[in-house]
mmCIF file of C-alpha atoms and ligand atoms in Angstrom:
data_model
loop_
_atom_site.group_PDB
_atom_site.id
_atom_site.type_symbol
_atom_site.label_atom_id
_atom_site.label_comp_id
_atom_site.label_asym_id
_atom_site.label_seq_id
_atom_site.Cartn_x
_atom_site.Cartn_y
_atom_site.Cartn_z
ATOM 1 C CA UNK A 86 0.045 0.011 -0.139
ATOM 2 C CA UNK A 87 2.991 2.328 1.208
ATOM 3 C CA UNK A 88 4.467 1.841 -2.427
ATOM 4 C CA UNK A 89 1.396 2.054 -4.356
ATOM 5 C CA UNK A 90 0.748 5.446 -2.186
ATOM 6 C CA UNK A 91 4.255 6.463 -3.001
ATOM 7 C CA UNK A 92 3.796 5.720 -6.564
ATOM 8 C CA UNK A 93 0.471 7.289 -6.451
ATOM 9 C CA UNK A 94 1.969 10.607 -5.090
ATOM 10 C CA UNK A 95 4.632 10.296 -7.544
ATOM 11 C CA UNK A 96 1.977 9.776 -10.446
ATOM 12 C CA UNK A 97 0.114 12.837 -8.968
ATOM 13 C CA UNK A 98 3.131 14.874 -8.740
ATOM 14 C CA UNK A 99 3.898 14.147 -11.974
ATOM 15 C CA UNK A 100 0.357 14.532 -13.295
ATOM 16 C CA UNK A 101 -0.259 17.961 -11.322
ATOM 17 C CA UNK A 102 2.507 19.975 -13.256
ATOM 18 C CA UNK A 103 1.378 18.554 -16.587
ATOM 19 C CA UNK A 104 -2.385 19.301 -15.929
ATOM 20 C CA UNK A 105 -1.808 22.763 -14.696
ATOM 21 C CA UNK A 106 1.009 23.123 -17.453
ATOM 22 C CA UNK A 107 -1.728 22.305 -19.987
ATOM 23 C CA UNK A 108 -3.759 24.803 -18.435
ATOM 24 C CA UNK A 109 -1.104 27.372 -18.787
ATOM 25 C CA UNK A 110 -0.549 26.833 -22.185
ATOM 26 C CA UNK A 111 -4.168 26.724 -23.209
ATOM 27 C CA UNK A 112 -5.448 27.087 -25.679
ATOM 28 C CA UNK A 113 -2.685 24.983 -27.484
ATOM 29 C CA UNK A 114 -5.029 24.029 -30.588
ATOM 30 C CA UNK A 115 -8.245 25.164 -32.279
ATOM 31 C CA UNK A 116 -11.352 25.722 -30.316
ATOM 32 C CA UNK A 117 -14.691 24.914 -31.617
ATOM 33 C CA UNK A 118 -17.916 26.738 -30.585
ATOM 34 C CA UNK A 119 -21.159 24.790 -31.146
ATOM 35 C CA UNK A 120 -24.080 26.699 -32.400
ATOM 36 C CA UNK A 121 -26.964 24.530 -32.045
ATOM 37 C CA UNK A 122 -28.903 26.376 -34.933
ATOM 38 C CA UNK A 123 -28.313 26.471 -38.660
ATOM 39 C CA UNK A 124 -25.650 28.497 -40.434
ATOM 40 C CA UNK A 125 -26.422 32.073 -41.547
ATOM 41 C CA UNK A 126 -29.172 32.506 -38.812
ATOM 42 C CA UNK A 127 -29.207 35.012 -35.826
ATOM 43 C CA UNK A 128 -27.028 32.904 -33.292
ATOM 44 C CA UNK A 129 -24.418 31.938 -36.272
ATOM 45 C CA UNK A 130 -24.052 35.718 -36.482
ATOM 46 C CA UNK A 131 -23.624 36.505 -32.954
ATOM 47 C CA UNK A 132 -21.135 33.480 -32.890
ATOM 48 C CA UNK A 133 -18.918 34.446 -35.825
ATOM 49 C CA UNK A 134 -18.365 38.025 -34.568
ATOM 50 C CA UNK A 135 -17.196 37.238 -31.345
ATOM 51 C CA UNK A 136 -15.218 34.216 -32.272
ATOM 52 C CA UNK A 137 -13.206 36.038 -34.613
ATOM 53 C CA UNK A 138 -12.583 38.589 -31.884
ATOM 54 C CA UNK A 139 -11.584 35.758 -29.564
ATOM 55 C CA UNK A 140 -9.276 34.234 -31.931
ATOM 56 C CA UNK A 141 -7.201 37.307 -32.367
ATOM 57 C CA UNK A 142 -6.729 37.575 -28.539
ATOM 58 C CA UNK A 143 -6.252 34.072 -27.947
ATOM 59 C CA UNK A 144 -3.922 33.441 -30.618
ATOM 60 C CA UNK A 145 -5.762 30.005 -31.809
ATOM 61 C CA UNK A 146 -8.380 29.624 -34.436
ATOM 62 C CA UNK A 147 -12.210 29.610 -33.002
ATOM 63 C CA UNK A 148 -13.963 27.486 -35.431
ATOM 64 C CA UNK A 149 -17.785 27.631 -35.636
ATOM 65 C CA UNK A 150 -19.758 24.225 -35.749
ATOM 66 C CA UNK A 151 -23.698 24.498 -36.668
ATOM 67 C CA UNK A 152 -25.531 21.770 -35.256
ATOM 68 C CA UNK A 153 -29.225 22.796 -35.615
ATOM 69 C CA UNK A 154 -32.130 20.635 -34.565
ATOM 70 C CA UNK A 155 -35.079 20.368 -31.826
ATOM 71 C CA UNK A 156 -34.890 23.781 -30.941
ATOM 72 C CA UNK A 157 -31.123 23.559 -30.275
ATOM 73 C CA UNK A 158 -31.575 21.033 -27.401
ATOM 74 C CA UNK A 159 -29.211 18.553 -29.808
ATOM 75 C CA UNK A 160 -26.326 20.613 -30.192
ATOM 76 C CA UNK A 161 -26.434 21.817 -26.664
ATOM 77 C CA UNK A 162 -26.560 18.106 -25.628
ATOM 78 C CA UNK A 163 -23.198 17.721 -27.594
ATOM 79 C CA UNK A 164 -21.311 20.106 -25.633
ATOM 80 C CA UNK A 165 -22.729 19.016 -22.379
ATOM 81 C CA UNK A 166 -21.341 15.615 -22.964
ATOM 82 C CA UNK A 167 -17.885 16.859 -24.712
ATOM 83 C CA UNK A 168 -14.486 16.738 -22.991
ATOM 84 C CA UNK A 169 -14.094 19.395 -20.331
ATOM 85 C CA UNK A 170 -11.020 20.737 -21.494
ATOM 86 C CA UNK A 171 -11.912 24.126 -22.899
ATOM 87 C CA UNK A 172 -11.575 23.171 -26.591
ATOM 88 C CA UNK A 173 -15.569 22.630 -27.091
ATOM 89 C CA UNK A 174 -17.709 25.310 -26.103
ATOM 90 C CA UNK A 175 -21.616 26.490 -26.633
ATOM 91 C CA UNK A 176 -23.072 29.710 -27.748
ATOM 92 C CA UNK A 177 -26.333 29.671 -27.623
ATOM 93 C CA UNK A 178 -29.276 31.730 -25.769
ATOM 94 C CA UNK A 179 -32.343 31.461 -23.481
ATOM 95 C CA UNK A 180 -33.532 28.514 -25.081
ATOM 96 C CA UNK A 181 -31.017 26.583 -23.163
ATOM 97 C CA UNK A 182 -33.087 27.824 -19.822
ATOM 98 C CA UNK A 183 -35.959 25.915 -21.205
ATOM 99 C CA UNK A 184 -34.794 22.762 -22.292
ATOM 100 C CA UNK A 185 -35.484 21.059 -19.088
ATOM 101 C CA UNK A 186 -39.099 22.292 -19.008
ATOM 102 C CA UNK A 187 -39.938 21.240 -22.669
ATOM 103 C CA UNK A 188 -38.041 18.195 -23.137
ATOM 104 C CA UNK A 189 -38.782 15.881 -20.134
ATOM 105 C CA UNK A 190 -36.510 12.876 -21.528
ATOM 106 C CA UNK A 191 -33.517 15.160 -22.135
ATOM 107 C CA UNK A 192 -30.272 13.105 -21.794
ATOM 108 C CA UNK A 193 -28.481 15.849 -19.904
ATOM 109 C CA UNK A 194 -29.306 18.702 -17.403
ATOM 110 C CA UNK A 195 -28.688 22.132 -18.750
ATOM 111 C CA UNK A 196 -28.758 23.656 -15.500
ATOM 112 C CA UNK A 197 -25.981 21.315 -13.908
ATOM 113 C CA UNK A 198 -24.142 19.891 -16.975
ATOM 114 C CA UNK A 199 -22.986 23.268 -18.379
ATOM 115 C CA UNK A 200 -20.441 25.406 -17.070
ATOM 116 C CA UNK A 201 -20.663 29.358 -17.382
ATOM 117 C CA UNK A 202 -18.154 31.528 -19.309
ATOM 118 C CA UNK A 203 -20.256 34.358 -19.699
ATOM 119 C CA UNK A 204 -23.075 36.366 -21.326
ATOM 120 C CA UNK A 205 -22.647 37.791 -24.726
ATOM 121 C CA UNK A 206 -25.619 40.132 -25.746
ATOM 122 C CA UNK A 207 -29.516 40.410 -25.303
ATOM 123 C CA UNK A 208 -31.015 40.742 -28.744
ATOM 124 C CA UNK A 209 -34.501 42.207 -29.430
ATOM 125 C CA UNK A 210 -37.049 40.237 -31.439
ATOM 126 C CA UNK A 211 -39.415 41.140 -34.155
ATOM 127 C CA UNK A 212 -42.892 39.854 -35.433
ATOM 128 C CA UNK A 213 -42.844 39.842 -39.023
ATOM 129 C CA UNK A 214 -44.783 38.524 -41.941
ATOM 130 C CA UNK A 215 -44.425 37.698 -45.687
ATOM 131 C CA UNK A 216 -44.456 41.311 -47.265
ATOM 132 C CA UNK A 217 -47.504 40.630 -49.018
ATOM 133 C CA UNK A 218 -49.433 39.821 -46.037
ATOM 134 C CA UNK A 219 -52.647 41.771 -45.907
ATOM 135 C CA UNK A 220 -53.173 42.907 -42.392
ATOM 136 C CA UNK A 221 -51.417 46.532 -41.913
ATOM 137 C CA UNK A 222 -50.908 46.695 -38.352
ATOM 138 C CA UNK A 223 -50.622 44.172 -35.108
ATOM 139 C CA UNK A 224 -54.422 44.630 -34.344
ATOM 140 C CA UNK A 225 -55.598 43.890 -37.646
ATOM 141 C CA UNK A 226 -53.092 40.962 -37.761
ATOM 142 C CA UNK A 227 -54.387 39.347 -34.647
ATOM 143 C CA UNK A 228 -58.131 39.689 -35.950
ATOM 144 C CA UNK A 229 -57.046 38.197 -39.223
ATOM 145 C CA UNK A 230 -55.320 35.345 -37.232
ATOM 146 C CA UNK A 231 -58.536 34.695 -35.199
ATOM 147 C CA UNK A 232 -60.421 34.568 -38.598
ATOM 148 C CA UNK A 233 -59.860 34.204 -42.177
ATOM 149 C CA UNK A 234 -56.105 33.692 -41.184
ATOM 150 C CA UNK A 235 -56.605 30.655 -38.782
ATOM 151 C CA UNK A 236 -54.382 28.479 -40.702
ATOM 152 C CA UNK A 237 -51.462 31.128 -41.033
ATOM 153 C CA UNK A 238 -47.914 29.392 -40.849
ATOM 154 C CA UNK A 239 -45.470 30.451 -38.443
ATOM 155 C CA UNK A 240 -41.866 29.294 -38.805
ATOM 156 C CA UNK A 241 -39.706 28.614 -35.925
ATOM 157 C CA UNK A 242 -36.465 26.856 -34.984
ATOM 158 C CA UNK A 243 -38.075 23.974 -33.372
ATOM 159 C CA UNK A 244 -39.287 23.550 -29.821
ATOM 160 C CA UNK A 245 -37.198 25.534 -27.304
ATOM 161 C CA UNK A 246 -35.860 27.757 -29.541
ATOM 162 C CA UNK A 247 -36.564 31.548 -28.862
ATOM 163 C CA UNK A 248 -38.663 32.035 -32.109
ATOM 164 C CA UNK A 249 -40.860 29.390 -30.530
ATOM 165 C CA UNK A 250 -40.853 30.464 -27.149
ATOM 166 C CA UNK A 251 -41.920 33.731 -28.674
ATOM 167 C CA UNK A 252 -44.708 32.152 -30.429
ATOM 168 C CA UNK A 253 -45.889 30.098 -27.451
ATOM 169 C CA UNK A 254 -45.837 33.916 -25.541
ATOM 170 C CA UNK A 255 -48.027 35.276 -28.158
ATOM 171 C CA UNK A 256 -50.431 32.693 -28.428
ATOM 172 C CA UNK A 257 -50.707 32.729 -24.360
ATOM 173 C CA UNK A 258 -51.412 36.409 -24.496
ATOM 174 C CA UNK A 259 -53.925 36.471 -27.564
ATOM 175 C CA UNK A 260 -55.258 33.046 -28.011
ATOM 176 C CA UNK A 261 -54.548 33.087 -31.588
ATOM 177 C CA UNK A 262 -53.888 29.879 -33.459
ATOM 178 C CA UNK A 263 -51.051 29.267 -35.855
ATOM 179 C CA UNK A 264 -49.391 26.361 -37.839
ATOM 180 C CA UNK A 265 -46.186 26.142 -36.574
ATOM 181 C CA UNK A 266 -43.316 25.263 -39.138
ATOM 182 C CA UNK A 267 -40.168 23.837 -37.509
ATOM 183 C CA UNK A 268 -36.702 24.441 -39.187
ATOM 184 C CA UNK A 269 -33.307 23.970 -37.828
ATOM 185 C CA UNK A 270 -32.926 27.537 -37.369
ATOM 186 C CA UNK A 271 -34.454 30.896 -38.530
ATOM 187 C CA UNK A 272 -31.868 31.408 -41.362
ATOM 188 C CA UNK A 273 -33.601 28.732 -43.426
ATOM 189 C CA UNK A 274 -36.905 29.803 -41.981
ATOM 190 C CA UNK A 275 -35.941 33.097 -43.346
ATOM 191 C CA UNK A 276 -35.431 31.995 -46.739
ATOM 192 C CA UNK A 277 -39.101 30.712 -46.773
ATOM 193 C CA UNK A 278 -40.625 33.888 -45.367
ATOM 194 C CA UNK A 279 -38.951 35.748 -48.307
ATOM 195 C CA UNK A 280 -40.258 33.192 -50.720
ATOM 196 C CA UNK A 281 -43.804 33.739 -49.496
ATOM 197 C CA UNK A 282 -43.716 30.095 -48.224
ATOM 198 C CA UNK A 283 -44.822 30.874 -44.740
ATOM 199 C CA UNK A 284 -46.572 33.813 -43.515
ATOM 200 C CA UNK A 285 -44.974 35.011 -40.135
ATOM 201 C CA UNK A 286 -42.121 34.560 -37.639
ATOM 202 C CA UNK A 287 -40.775 35.854 -34.237
ATOM 203 C CA UNK A 288 -37.303 36.500 -34.952
ATOM 204 C CA UNK A 289 -34.145 38.294 -33.558
ATOM 205 C CA UNK A 290 -33.151 41.596 -35.214
ATOM 206 C CA UNK A 291 -29.815 40.259 -36.059
ATOM 207 C CA UNK A 292 -31.915 38.125 -38.657
ATOM 208 C CA UNK A 293 -34.496 40.485 -39.720
ATOM 209 C CA UNK A 294 -33.252 43.973 -39.393
ATOM 210 C CA UNK A 295 -31.766 44.149 -42.903
ATOM 211 C CA UNK A 296 -34.671 42.561 -44.394
ATOM 212 C CA UNK A 297 -36.819 44.973 -42.836
ATOM 213 C CA UNK A 298 -34.946 47.802 -44.047
ATOM 214 C CA UNK A 299 -34.727 46.482 -47.613
ATOM 215 C CA UNK A 300 -38.797 46.036 -47.411
ATOM 216 C CA UNK A 301 -38.550 42.235 -47.957
ATOM 217 C CA UNK A 302 -40.486 41.304 -45.014
ATOM 218 C CA UNK A 303 -43.248 43.311 -42.935
ATOM 219 C CA UNK A 304 -42.493 44.486 -39.278
ATOM 220 C CA UNK A 305 -45.443 44.377 -37.292
ATOM 221 C CA UNK A 306 -43.822 44.903 -34.104
ATOM 222 C CA UNK A 307 -40.700 44.506 -31.393
ATOM 223 C CA UNK A 308 -40.786 42.514 -28.450
ATOM 224 C CA UNK A 309 -38.852 44.894 -26.425
ATOM 225 C CA UNK A 310 -40.503 47.137 -23.889
ATOM 226 C CA UNK A 311 -39.137 50.291 -25.611
ATOM 227 C CA UNK A 312 -38.695 51.053 -29.341
ATOM 228 C CA UNK A 313 -35.530 50.218 -30.827
ATOM 229 C CA UNK A 314 -33.279 52.741 -32.664
ATOM 230 C CA UNK A 315 -32.896 50.813 -35.684
ATOM 231 C CA UNK A 316 -36.763 50.392 -36.223
ATOM 232 C CA UNK A 317 -38.043 53.573 -34.751
ATOM 233 C CA UNK A 318 -41.533 53.508 -36.699
ATOM 234 C CA UNK A 319 -41.934 50.003 -35.426
ATOM 235 C CA UNK A 320 -44.294 49.879 -32.372
ATOM 236 C CA UNK A 321 -43.870 47.303 -29.483
ATOM 237 C CA UNK A 322 -46.198 44.491 -28.523
ATOM 238 C CA UNK A 323 -46.651 46.419 -25.344
ATOM 239 C CA UNK A 324 -47.846 49.738 -27.024
ATOM 240 C CA UNK A 325 -50.203 47.482 -29.380
ATOM 241 C CA UNK A 326 -52.128 46.019 -26.545
ATOM 242 C CA UNK A 327 -50.163 43.238 -25.149
ATOM 243 C CA UNK A 328 -49.358 44.959 -21.998
ATOM 244 C CA UNK A 329 -46.207 43.685 -20.346
ATOM 245 C CA UNK A 330 -45.214 41.535 -23.393
ATOM 246 C CA UNK A 331 -41.453 41.183 -23.512
ATOM 247 C CA UNK A 332 -39.248 38.682 -24.743
ATOM 248 C CA UNK A 333 -35.493 39.201 -25.948
ATOM 249 C CA UNK A 334 -32.954 36.412 -27.221
ATOM 250 C CA UNK A 335 -29.925 36.871 -24.221
ATOM 251 C CA UNK A 336 -27.047 35.002 -25.682
ATOM 252 C CA UNK A 337 -24.270 33.283 -23.870
ATOM 253 C CA UNK A 338 -21.511 31.187 -23.989
ATOM 254 C CA UNK A 339 -21.035 27.717 -22.036
ATOM 255 C CA UNK A 340 -18.250 25.220 -21.470
ATOM 256 C CA UNK A 341 -19.026 21.292 -20.415
ATOM 257 C CA UNK A 342 -19.109 20.959 -16.669
ATOM 258 C CA UNK A 343 -15.787 20.096 -14.998
ATOM 259 C CA UNK A 344 -13.662 22.699 -17.400
ATOM 260 C CA UNK A 345 -11.024 23.821 -15.352
ATOM 261 C CA UNK A 346 -11.792 27.276 -13.708
ATOM 262 C CA UNK A 347 -8.389 28.876 -15.134
ATOM 263 C CA UNK A 348 -9.463 27.810 -18.424
ATOM 264 C CA UNK A 349 -13.008 29.120 -18.108
ATOM 265 C CA UNK A 350 -11.440 32.392 -16.399
ATOM 266 C CA UNK A 351 -9.290 32.837 -19.544
ATOM 267 C CA UNK A 352 -12.252 32.442 -21.946
ATOM 268 C CA UNK A 353 -14.485 34.963 -20.131
ATOM 269 C CA UNK A 354 -11.533 37.458 -20.030
ATOM 270 C CA UNK A 355 -11.106 36.795 -23.913
ATOM 271 C CA UNK A 356 -14.883 37.287 -24.386
ATOM 272 C CA UNK A 357 -15.083 40.560 -22.332
ATOM 273 C CA UNK A 358 -12.141 41.957 -24.433
ATOM 274 C CA UNK A 359 -14.184 40.631 -27.800
ATOM 275 C CA UNK A 360 -17.183 42.617 -26.523
ATOM 276 C CA UNK A 361 -15.253 45.954 -26.482
ATOM 277 C CA UNK A 362 -13.924 45.012 -29.916
ATOM 278 C CA UNK A 363 -15.132 48.044 -32.158
ATOM 279 C CA UNK A 364 -16.056 45.776 -34.994
ATOM 280 C CA UNK A 365 -18.252 43.720 -32.896
ATOM 281 C CA UNK A 366 -19.935 46.551 -31.116
ATOM 282 C CA UNK A 367 -20.572 48.246 -34.633
ATOM 283 C CA UNK A 368 -21.726 45.255 -36.383
ATOM 284 C CA UNK A 369 -23.897 44.335 -33.372
ATOM 285 C CA UNK A 370 -25.307 47.915 -33.415
ATOM 286 C CA UNK A 371 -26.255 47.938 -37.009
ATOM 287 C CA UNK A 372 -28.110 44.801 -36.265
ATOM 288 C CA UNK A 373 -30.117 46.163 -33.179
ATOM 289 C CA UNK A 374 -28.179 44.658 -30.467
ATOM 290 C CA UNK A 375 -25.319 45.579 -28.051
ATOM 291 C CA UNK A 376 -22.534 43.625 -25.872
ATOM 292 C CA UNK A 377 -23.472 43.128 -22.453
ATOM 293 C CA UNK A 378 -21.440 45.010 -19.897
ATOM 294 C CA UNK A 379 -17.900 43.529 -18.782
ATOM 295 C CA UNK A 380 -19.748 42.612 -15.394
ATOM 296 C CA UNK A 381 -22.163 40.267 -17.119
ATOM 297 C CA UNK A 382 -19.551 38.823 -19.460
ATOM 298 C CA UNK A 383 -18.329 36.568 -16.283
ATOM 299 C CA UNK A 384 -19.098 33.009 -15.404
ATOM 300 C CA UNK A 385 -20.697 34.073 -12.146
ATOM 301 C CA UNK A 386 -23.113 36.557 -13.760
ATOM 302 C CA UNK A 387 -24.093 34.107 -16.280
ATOM 303 C CA UNK A 388 -24.391 31.493 -13.584
ATOM 304 C CA UNK A 389 -27.199 33.845 -11.427
ATOM 305 C CA UNK A 390 -29.107 34.613 -14.825
ATOM 306 C CA UNK A 391 -29.264 31.155 -15.923
ATOM 307 C CA UNK A 392 -30.234 29.721 -12.790
ATOM 308 C CA UNK A 393 -32.905 32.345 -12.372
ATOM 309 C CA UNK A 394 -34.260 31.848 -16.048
ATOM 310 C CA UNK A 395 -34.327 28.036 -15.761
ATOM 311 C CA UNK A 396 -36.813 28.753 -12.810
ATOM 312 C CA UNK A 397 -38.745 31.499 -14.721
ATOM 313 C CA UNK A 398 -39.220 29.556 -17.491
ATOM 314 C CA UNK A 399 -40.330 26.074 -15.700
ATOM 315 C CA UNK A 400 -43.357 28.208 -14.446
ATOM 316 C CA UNK A 401 -44.153 29.791 -17.445
ATOM 317 C CA UNK A 402 -43.830 26.533 -19.671
ATOM 318 C CA UNK A 403 -45.660 24.478 -16.854
ATOM 319 C CA UNK A 404 -47.996 21.733 -18.925
ATOM 320 C CA UNK A 405 -45.935 22.969 -22.227
ATOM 321 C CA UNK A 406 -43.563 19.651 -22.328
ATOM 322 C CA UNK A 407 -43.051 18.181 -25.628
ATOM 323 C CA UNK A 408 -44.914 14.825 -25.721
HETATM 324 C C1 LIG B 191 -31.255 30.728 -34.797
HETATM 325 O O1 LIG B 191 -29.924 31.292 -34.819
HETATM 326 O O2 LIG B 191 -31.325 30.147 -35.795
HETATM 327 C C2 LIG B 191 -31.892 31.233 -33.870
HETATM 328 O O3 LIG B 191 -31.444 31.472 -32.512
HETATM 329 C C3 LIG B 191 -33.115 30.177 -33.068
HETATM 330 C C4 LIG B 191 -34.023 30.698 -32.390
HETATM 331 O O4 LIG B 191 -35.027 30.912 -32.849
HETATM 332 O O5 LIG B 191 -33.801 30.115 -31.406
#
């Protein structure tokens, strides 16, 4: 036993410097950020902007891997089960806080199996229609949806995606009915809205702002409490009669549980720097959003926000679990 113990101490003694040496040298190879939604969509847009800035800071490639499907719960699971070495990360959003409530047989626990790195941005959303949709404003739209438009199609990125959560809140608040058409992300859903194959979406400004400005889709409302500067003429749902209606897509970066603290700290510092990067700030602003403050781009701030969102949404979604 003594010799084994001595051997164990030796091995540990040898292992310890190796582990911390690896942490010191982190990152030694490319990092992959998994975005559980299709390429070209709003979360992908945010991820690629932040990845470019972090890559410059960390001195290693930061690659994006798109893994859409089931509202993002599949790609999120990929990260929850990945090696906890700092080389596989997740960039996604508010949806992660709802997967436990919506997918009763989820093979991982988002609130426990993901370790926080930091919040990134909080993107406003817009209720938009295909450009030739008849109703001219929100009131007319809801009347139409309760009558002639009762079979309207509503594109989402699947159960638990924020485009789906917005739809659920709208249905709860108005009693409207819509035929939900799920996609692997709102990037492909937008193509069908532009093509007139679907009627409506509730999607992030990072995916809708340019289409709205180009007159290619019809804006009905924004989902924030206040109007947003890039769409000054678009009313809020709250001012259109849905008092207190509010949802926006807060985005964050997570690592697999067990990812060493010093590595998470290094990633959080790199994220905080990236969010101060002038190109990131400028591009976010052009798409109707902004980076979170440095205080929010920390593991502790995300921990607190994430756990409180899990609680909030499990109440809001009680009874809506996917059968
Ligand atoms: C996306 O990037 O496709 C969206 O974030 C999906 C969603 O609506 O949640």
